[in-house]
Short mmCIF file of C-alpha atoms and ligand atoms in Angstrom, two decimals:
data_model
loop_
_atom_site.label_atom_id
_atom_site.label_comp_id
_atom_site.label_asym_id
_atom_site.label_seq_id
_atom_site.Cartn_x
_atom_site.Cartn_y
_atom_site.Cartn_z
CA UNK A 1 14.67 -19.19 -23.54
CA UNK A 2 14.31 -22.41 -21.55
CA UNK A 3 13.77 -25.67 -23.45
CA UNK A 4 12.52 -28.76 -21.68
CA UNK A 5 12.85 -31.78 -23.94
CA UNK A 6 11.44 -35.20 -23.04
CA UNK A 7 12.58 -34.59 -19.49
CA UNK A 8 12.08 -37.35 -16.90
CA UNK A 9 13.24 -37.87 -13.35
CA UNK A 10 12.95 -41.03 -11.27
CA UNK A 11 13.74 -41.42 -7.60
CA UNK A 12 13.86 -45.20 -7.20
CA UNK A 13 10.38 -46.42 -8.16
CA UNK A 14 8.95 -42.92 -8.00
CA UNK A 15 8.55 -41.05 -11.31
CA UNK A 16 8.62 -37.38 -10.29
CA UNK A 17 8.82 -35.95 -13.84
CA UNK A 18 7.52 -37.95 -16.77
CA UNK A 19 8.50 -37.18 -20.38
CA UNK A 20 7.91 -33.44 -20.10
CA UNK A 21 8.37 -31.19 -23.15
CA UNK A 22 7.69 -27.44 -23.27
CA UNK A 23 9.43 -24.16 -24.04
CA UNK A 24 9.55 -21.03 -21.90
CA UNK A 25 9.75 -18.05 -24.24
CA UNK A 26 11.38 -14.66 -23.61
CA UNK A 27 9.31 -11.50 -23.12
CA UNK A 28 6.61 -13.35 -21.19
CA UNK A 29 5.81 -14.53 -17.70
CA UNK A 30 5.15 -18.28 -17.85
CA UNK A 31 3.16 -19.63 -14.91
CA UNK A 32 4.07 -23.20 -13.93
CA UNK A 33 1.23 -24.80 -12.03
CA UNK A 34 0.41 -28.14 -10.53
CA UNK A 35 -0.88 -29.65 -7.29
CA UNK A 36 1.47 -30.69 -4.46
CA UNK A 37 3.98 -33.26 -5.65
CA UNK A 38 3.28 -32.60 -9.36
CA UNK A 39 6.99 -32.25 -10.12
CA UNK A 40 7.38 -28.47 -10.44
CA UNK A 41 10.36 -28.09 -8.10
CA UNK A 42 12.04 -31.19 -9.53
CA UNK A 43 11.71 -29.74 -13.05
CA UNK A 44 13.11 -26.39 -11.91
CA UNK A 45 15.98 -28.10 -10.12
CA UNK A 46 16.90 -29.92 -13.35
CA UNK A 47 16.74 -26.62 -15.29
CA UNK A 48 19.22 -25.22 -12.76
CA UNK A 49 21.55 -28.20 -12.85
CA UNK A 50 20.77 -29.20 -9.25
CA UNK A 51 19.32 -32.57 -10.23
CA UNK A 52 20.40 -34.85 -13.04
CA UNK A 53 17.63 -35.93 -15.47
CA UNK A 54 16.95 -39.67 -15.75
CA UNK A 55 16.12 -38.98 -19.41
CA UNK A 56 15.78 -35.99 -21.71
CA UNK A 57 17.32 -32.58 -21.11
CA UNK A 58 16.72 -29.02 -19.98
CA UNK A 59 18.49 -26.21 -21.82
CA UNK A 60 19.01 -22.66 -20.62
CA UNK A 61 19.90 -20.23 -23.38
CA UNK A 62 20.56 -23.27 -25.59
CA UNK A 63 22.95 -25.02 -23.17
CA UNK A 64 22.72 -27.26 -20.11
CA UNK A 65 23.13 -25.17 -16.94
CA UNK A 66 26.42 -26.92 -16.09
CA UNK A 67 28.02 -25.49 -19.22
CA UNK A 68 27.34 -21.84 -18.29
CA UNK A 69 30.58 -20.13 -17.24
CA UNK A 70 29.03 -17.42 -15.01
CA UNK A 71 25.58 -18.89 -14.41
CA UNK A 72 24.16 -16.04 -12.29
CA UNK A 73 24.68 -13.70 -15.24
CA UNK A 74 22.54 -15.93 -17.45
CA UNK A 75 19.88 -17.31 -15.12
CA UNK A 76 18.73 -16.09 -11.72
CA UNK A 77 16.73 -18.40 -9.48
CA UNK A 78 14.75 -18.43 -6.28
CA UNK A 79 14.30 -22.03 -5.20
CA UNK A 80 14.44 -22.27 -1.44
CA UNK A 81 14.17 -19.03 0.52
CA UNK A 82 15.99 -20.68 3.42
CA UNK A 83 18.99 -21.44 1.21
CA UNK A 84 20.98 -18.57 2.71
CA UNK A 85 23.79 -18.85 5.22
CA UNK A 86 21.93 -17.81 8.39
CA UNK A 87 24.91 -16.29 10.22
CA UNK A 88 25.72 -13.97 7.32
CA UNK A 89 24.07 -10.62 6.80
CA UNK A 90 22.00 -10.09 3.67
CA UNK A 91 24.78 -7.86 2.34
CA UNK A 92 27.52 -10.44 3.01
CA UNK A 93 25.44 -13.22 1.46
CA UNK A 94 24.92 -11.28 -1.77
CA UNK A 95 28.54 -10.08 -1.85
CA UNK A 96 29.80 -13.66 -1.70
CA UNK A 97 27.49 -14.65 -4.55
CA UNK A 98 28.55 -11.62 -6.59
CA UNK A 99 32.27 -12.35 -6.08
CA UNK A 100 31.93 -15.94 -7.29
CA UNK A 101 30.21 -14.79 -10.49
CA UNK A 102 32.36 -11.79 -11.43
CA UNK A 103 29.60 -9.34 -10.50
CA UNK A 104 30.73 -5.93 -9.15
CA UNK A 105 30.00 -5.15 -5.45
CA UNK A 106 28.03 -2.05 -6.47
CA UNK A 107 25.30 -4.34 -7.80
CA UNK A 108 24.67 -5.70 -4.26
CA UNK A 109 23.45 -2.32 -2.99
CA UNK A 110 21.32 -1.91 -6.10
CA UNK A 111 19.44 -5.19 -5.71
CA UNK A 112 19.01 -4.70 -1.95
CA UNK A 113 17.33 -1.37 -2.76
CA UNK A 114 15.22 -2.97 -5.47
CA UNK A 115 13.77 -5.60 -3.10
CA UNK A 116 13.32 -3.14 -0.20
CA UNK A 117 15.94 -4.60 2.18
CA UNK A 118 18.46 -1.71 2.26
CA UNK A 119 17.62 -0.77 5.86
CA UNK A 120 18.20 -4.33 7.16
CA UNK A 121 21.07 -5.30 4.87
CA UNK A 122 23.49 -5.70 7.81
CA UNK A 123 21.18 -7.88 9.90
CA UNK A 124 21.80 -11.61 9.98
CA UNK A 125 19.65 -13.46 7.45
CA UNK A 126 18.76 -15.89 10.28
CA UNK A 127 16.66 -13.14 11.91
CA UNK A 128 14.63 -12.53 8.73
CA UNK A 129 10.92 -13.30 8.50
CA UNK A 130 9.70 -15.66 5.76
CA UNK A 131 8.78 -12.67 3.59
CA UNK A 132 12.15 -10.96 4.11
CA UNK A 133 13.86 -14.25 3.23
CA UNK A 134 11.84 -14.38 0.00
CA UNK A 135 12.93 -10.82 -0.81
CA UNK A 136 16.57 -11.74 -0.19
CA UNK A 137 16.18 -14.81 -2.44
CA UNK A 138 14.73 -12.59 -5.17
CA UNK A 139 17.63 -10.14 -4.72
CA UNK A 140 20.04 -13.05 -5.28
CA UNK A 141 18.12 -14.09 -8.40
CA UNK A 142 18.41 -10.57 -9.84
CA UNK A 143 22.05 -10.02 -8.85
CA UNK A 144 23.64 -10.94 -12.18
CA UNK A 145 21.05 -9.00 -14.19
CA UNK A 146 20.10 -12.30 -15.88
CA UNK A 147 17.96 -12.61 -19.00
CA UNK A 148 16.32 -15.73 -17.56
CA UNK A 149 14.62 -15.85 -14.15
CA UNK A 150 13.26 -18.98 -12.45
CA UNK A 151 11.15 -18.43 -9.32
CA UNK A 152 9.68 -21.28 -7.25
CA UNK A 153 6.67 -20.00 -5.27
CA UNK A 154 8.01 -16.43 -4.95
CA UNK A 155 4.93 -15.02 -3.18
CA UNK A 156 5.02 -17.65 -0.45
CA UNK A 157 5.06 -15.80 2.89
CA UNK A 158 4.74 -12.33 1.39
CA UNK A 159 2.18 -9.82 2.66
CA UNK A 160 -0.36 -8.39 0.16
CA UNK A 161 1.91 -5.46 -0.69
CA UNK A 162 4.75 -7.95 -1.30
CA UNK A 163 2.53 -10.09 -3.54
CA UNK A 164 1.70 -7.07 -5.71
CA UNK A 165 5.38 -6.09 -5.77
CA UNK A 166 6.48 -9.55 -7.02
CA UNK A 167 3.71 -9.50 -9.63
CA UNK A 168 4.84 -6.11 -10.95
CA UNK A 169 8.50 -7.14 -10.83
CA UNK A 170 7.86 -10.24 -12.97
CA UNK A 171 5.84 -8.22 -15.48
CA UNK A 172 8.62 -5.63 -15.66
CA UNK A 173 11.26 -8.33 -16.25
CA UNK A 174 9.16 -9.81 -19.06
CA UNK A 175 8.61 -6.34 -20.55
CA UNK A 176 12.41 -5.92 -20.55
CA UNK A 177 12.64 -9.09 -22.67
CA UNK A 178 13.50 -11.59 -19.92
CA UNK A 179 12.33 -15.20 -19.85
CA UNK A 180 10.38 -15.63 -16.59
CA UNK A 181 9.31 -19.04 -15.27
CA UNK A 182 7.34 -18.90 -12.02
CA UNK A 183 5.74 -21.78 -10.14
CA UNK A 184 2.63 -21.49 -8.03
CA UNK A 185 -0.32 -23.42 -6.64
CA UNK A 186 -2.60 -20.44 -7.10
CA UNK A 187 -4.44 -20.33 -10.40
CA UNK A 188 -6.08 -16.97 -9.68
CA UNK A 189 -2.75 -15.35 -8.84
CA UNK A 190 -1.26 -16.70 -12.08
CA UNK A 191 -4.27 -15.52 -14.08
CA UNK A 192 -3.37 -11.91 -13.29
CA UNK A 193 0.40 -12.37 -13.56
CA UNK A 194 1.26 -14.83 -16.32
CA UNK A 195 0.99 -14.50 -20.09
CA UNK A 196 1.49 -18.19 -20.66
CA UNK A 197 0.47 -21.23 -18.65
CA UNK A 198 2.00 -24.66 -18.19
CA UNK A 199 0.13 -27.09 -15.92
CA UNK A 200 1.59 -30.43 -14.87
CA UNK A 201 0.26 -33.20 -12.65
CA UNK A 202 2.01 -36.39 -11.59
CA UNK A 203 5.01 -35.24 -13.61
CA UNK A 204 3.09 -35.08 -16.89
CA UNK A 205 2.11 -32.11 -19.04
CA UNK A 206 -1.62 -31.26 -18.87
CA UNK A 207 -1.79 -27.74 -20.36
CA UNK A 208 0.63 -25.61 -22.40
CA UNK A 209 -1.37 -22.59 -23.55
CA UNK A 210 -1.60 -18.81 -23.72
CA UNK A 211 -3.26 -17.60 -20.50
CA UNK A 212 -5.92 -15.68 -22.41
CA UNK A 213 -6.93 -18.84 -24.30
CA UNK A 214 -7.12 -20.82 -21.05
CA UNK A 215 -9.29 -18.12 -19.47
CA UNK A 216 -11.57 -17.93 -22.51
CA UNK A 217 -11.99 -21.71 -22.45
CA UNK A 218 -12.48 -22.20 -18.74
CA UNK A 219 -14.14 -19.20 -17.12
CA UNK A 220 -17.81 -19.64 -17.80
CA UNK A 221 -20.32 -16.94 -16.98
CA UNK A 222 -23.95 -17.32 -16.09
CA UNK A 223 -26.81 -15.69 -14.24
CA UNK A 224 -28.91 -17.03 -11.39
CA UNK A 225 -32.44 -15.59 -11.34
CA UNK A 226 -35.46 -15.96 -9.04
CA UNK A 227 -38.69 -15.01 -10.78
CA UNK A 228 -42.48 -15.21 -10.36
CA UNK A 229 -42.85 -17.48 -13.39
CA UNK A 230 -39.88 -19.85 -13.76
CA UNK A 231 -41.35 -21.83 -16.64
CA UNK A 232 -42.13 -18.63 -18.55
CA UNK A 233 -38.54 -17.43 -18.18
CA UNK A 234 -37.14 -20.82 -19.17
CA UNK A 235 -39.26 -20.84 -22.34
CA UNK A 236 -38.26 -17.27 -23.21
CA UNK A 237 -34.56 -18.01 -22.68
CA UNK A 238 -34.76 -21.18 -24.76
CA UNK A 239 -36.51 -19.24 -27.55
CA UNK A 240 -33.40 -17.03 -27.75
CA UNK A 241 -31.08 -20.06 -27.76
CA UNK A 242 -29.82 -19.49 -24.20
CA UNK A 243 -29.01 -22.68 -22.26
CA UNK A 244 -30.63 -22.79 -18.86
CA UNK A 245 -31.62 -25.12 -16.06
CA UNK A 246 -34.04 -24.91 -13.13
CA UNK A 247 -32.45 -25.55 -9.74
CA UNK A 248 -34.33 -27.54 -7.04
CA UNK A 249 -35.17 -24.28 -5.23
CA UNK A 250 -36.88 -22.96 -8.39
CA UNK A 251 -34.16 -20.49 -9.44
CA UNK A 252 -33.10 -20.45 -13.09
CA UNK A 253 -29.45 -20.70 -14.01
CA UNK A 254 -28.79 -19.27 -17.49
CA UNK A 255 -25.44 -20.02 -19.09
CA UNK A 256 -23.07 -17.75 -21.10
CA UNK A 257 -25.27 -14.69 -20.82
CA UNK A 258 -25.18 -11.33 -19.04
CA UNK A 259 -27.43 -10.06 -16.25
CA UNK A 260 -28.66 -7.30 -18.60
CA UNK A 261 -29.69 -9.84 -21.24
CA UNK A 262 -31.67 -12.00 -18.78
CA UNK A 263 -33.28 -8.84 -17.35
CA UNK A 264 -34.32 -7.72 -20.83
CA UNK A 265 -35.85 -11.12 -21.64
CA UNK A 266 -37.76 -11.29 -18.33
CA UNK A 267 -39.04 -7.74 -18.88
CA UNK A 268 -40.17 -8.51 -22.44
CA UNK A 269 -42.33 -11.34 -21.03
CA UNK A 270 -43.53 -9.16 -18.12
CA UNK A 271 -42.10 -11.66 -15.64
CA UNK A 272 -41.44 -10.20 -12.19
CA UNK A 273 -37.81 -10.64 -11.11
CA UNK A 274 -37.11 -11.06 -7.39
CA UNK A 275 -33.38 -11.72 -7.48
CA UNK A 276 -30.51 -11.84 -9.99
CA UNK A 277 -26.86 -12.77 -9.42
CA UNK A 278 -24.02 -13.11 -11.93
CA UNK A 279 -22.13 -16.42 -11.63
CA UNK A 280 -18.51 -16.90 -12.60
CA UNK A 281 -16.86 -20.29 -12.41
CA UNK A 282 -13.42 -19.39 -11.16
CA UNK A 283 -10.22 -20.42 -12.85
CA UNK A 284 -9.26 -21.98 -9.53
CA UNK A 285 -12.23 -24.34 -9.98
CA UNK A 286 -11.18 -25.11 -13.56
CA UNK A 287 -7.65 -25.87 -12.36
CA UNK A 288 -8.91 -28.11 -9.57
CA UNK A 289 -11.21 -29.94 -11.97
CA UNK A 290 -8.37 -30.50 -14.44
CA UNK A 291 -6.01 -31.83 -11.81
CA UNK A 292 -8.46 -33.53 -9.43
CA UNK A 293 -7.86 -36.98 -10.87
CA UNK A 294 -4.11 -36.39 -10.87
CA UNK A 295 -3.47 -35.17 -7.37
CA UNK A 296 -0.62 -36.86 -5.59
CA UNK A 297 -1.45 -35.83 -2.05
CA UNK A 298 -5.00 -35.17 -0.96
CA UNK A 299 -6.34 -34.54 2.51
CA UNK A 300 -9.21 -36.77 3.55
CA UNK A 301 -11.83 -35.04 5.66
CA UNK A 302 -13.53 -37.43 8.02
CA UNK A 303 -17.30 -37.32 7.80
CA UNK A 304 -18.94 -36.18 11.03
CA UNK A 305 -20.91 -38.92 12.75
N1 ATP B 401 14.93 -36.22 -3.49
C1 ATP B 401 13.80 -36.90 -3.65
N2 ATP B 401 13.72 -38.22 -3.36
C2 ATP B 401 12.59 -38.91 -3.53
N3 ATP B 401 11.44 -38.38 -4.01
C3 ATP B 401 11.44 -37.08 -4.32
C4 ATP B 401 12.61 -36.26 -4.16
N4 ATP B 401 12.32 -35.01 -4.57
C5 ATP B 401 11.01 -35.02 -4.95
N5 ATP B 401 10.50 -36.27 -4.81
C6 ATP B 401 9.12 -36.69 -5.12
O1 ATP B 401 8.84 -36.31 -6.45
C7 ATP B 401 7.51 -35.81 -6.56
C8 ATP B 401 7.54 -34.41 -7.13
O2 ATP B 401 8.01 -33.51 -6.13
P1 ATP B 401 8.21 -31.95 -6.38
O3 ATP B 401 8.75 -31.36 -5.12
O4 ATP B 401 8.97 -31.73 -7.63
O5 ATP B 401 6.70 -31.47 -6.60
P2 ATP B 401 6.11 -29.98 -6.59
O6 ATP B 401 5.17 -29.91 -7.76
O7 ATP B 401 7.20 -28.98 -6.53
O8 ATP B 401 5.27 -30.02 -5.24
P3 ATP B 401 4.94 -28.84 -4.21
O9 ATP B 401 3.93 -27.99 -4.89
O10 ATP B 401 4.33 -29.60 -3.06
O11 ATP B 401 6.21 -28.14 -3.86
C9 ATP B 401 6.89 -35.90 -5.18
O12 ATP B 401 6.14 -37.08 -5.09
C10 ATP B 401 8.09 -35.96 -4.27
O13 ATP B 401 7.81 -36.69 -3.10
#
């Protein structure tokens, strides 16, 4: 388990993390989301003892990271994929990490196989692509067979096959009882990976909820329909208690209803239907809406003259 308790971090005048409290439970993948500059990496760095909190504390397995005697055996982390010694081979890099944490050499070959780098294990890490570097970082995180895994943007730079692999790996770790904290910018990716969701913006907690509750609350379904008699359809929908609006182009948007239901209602009124399309507001949109007022860095598109 990871416990974040009233955690804050200031850099001079800048408050990067602001009075954050949440718990990351075992047996689940917890997605940690927020826009650029929200404070995700800073929080993870404090969990891993790489940054000192200005206030509050972060506990790993009930203790601050600094008090763990063989930390890689308790918590594995992927923070910066370029954090490897470029002149070393993948094998040498992992062997050095294993030696400093009392982990047998045999484990190095195992994790290299697990992340698919066995065939390049003697190449210098410097020659690795971004995706291979991510795989090596994940191998390092898994080296000590830890019960807690912290991954900062693990799918960054991975090809689609790699993205699916990381997703399955995290689910497997959670199924084995591990505590998995994974940061991302991508709400849709988290929706299919994480069981629990923590969203922060400007260092503050916005959402701490089961993923299924967040999805139920924020993905709204509707149907867009073009018919011969818009007013007739609107009246019929309203008579069945279905919220709807007429768009400027005359199409009817019905909320929280299926295509089949709207089709049945139109048919019952003998209204000719020319077009129907299901509408789903994406979770990505919900995430952007939630964080839009809280975004630290936003690109400004210049209007065309
Ligand atoms: N060492 C530092 N010195 C000064 N400011 C910092 C430092 N590290 C982070 N910050 C600032 O703290 C804020 C939070 O940064 P952080 O990297 O934790 O955000 P993030 O959510 O991980 O962002 P991203 O998604 O872009 O990686 C940012 O405004 C950042 O500029």
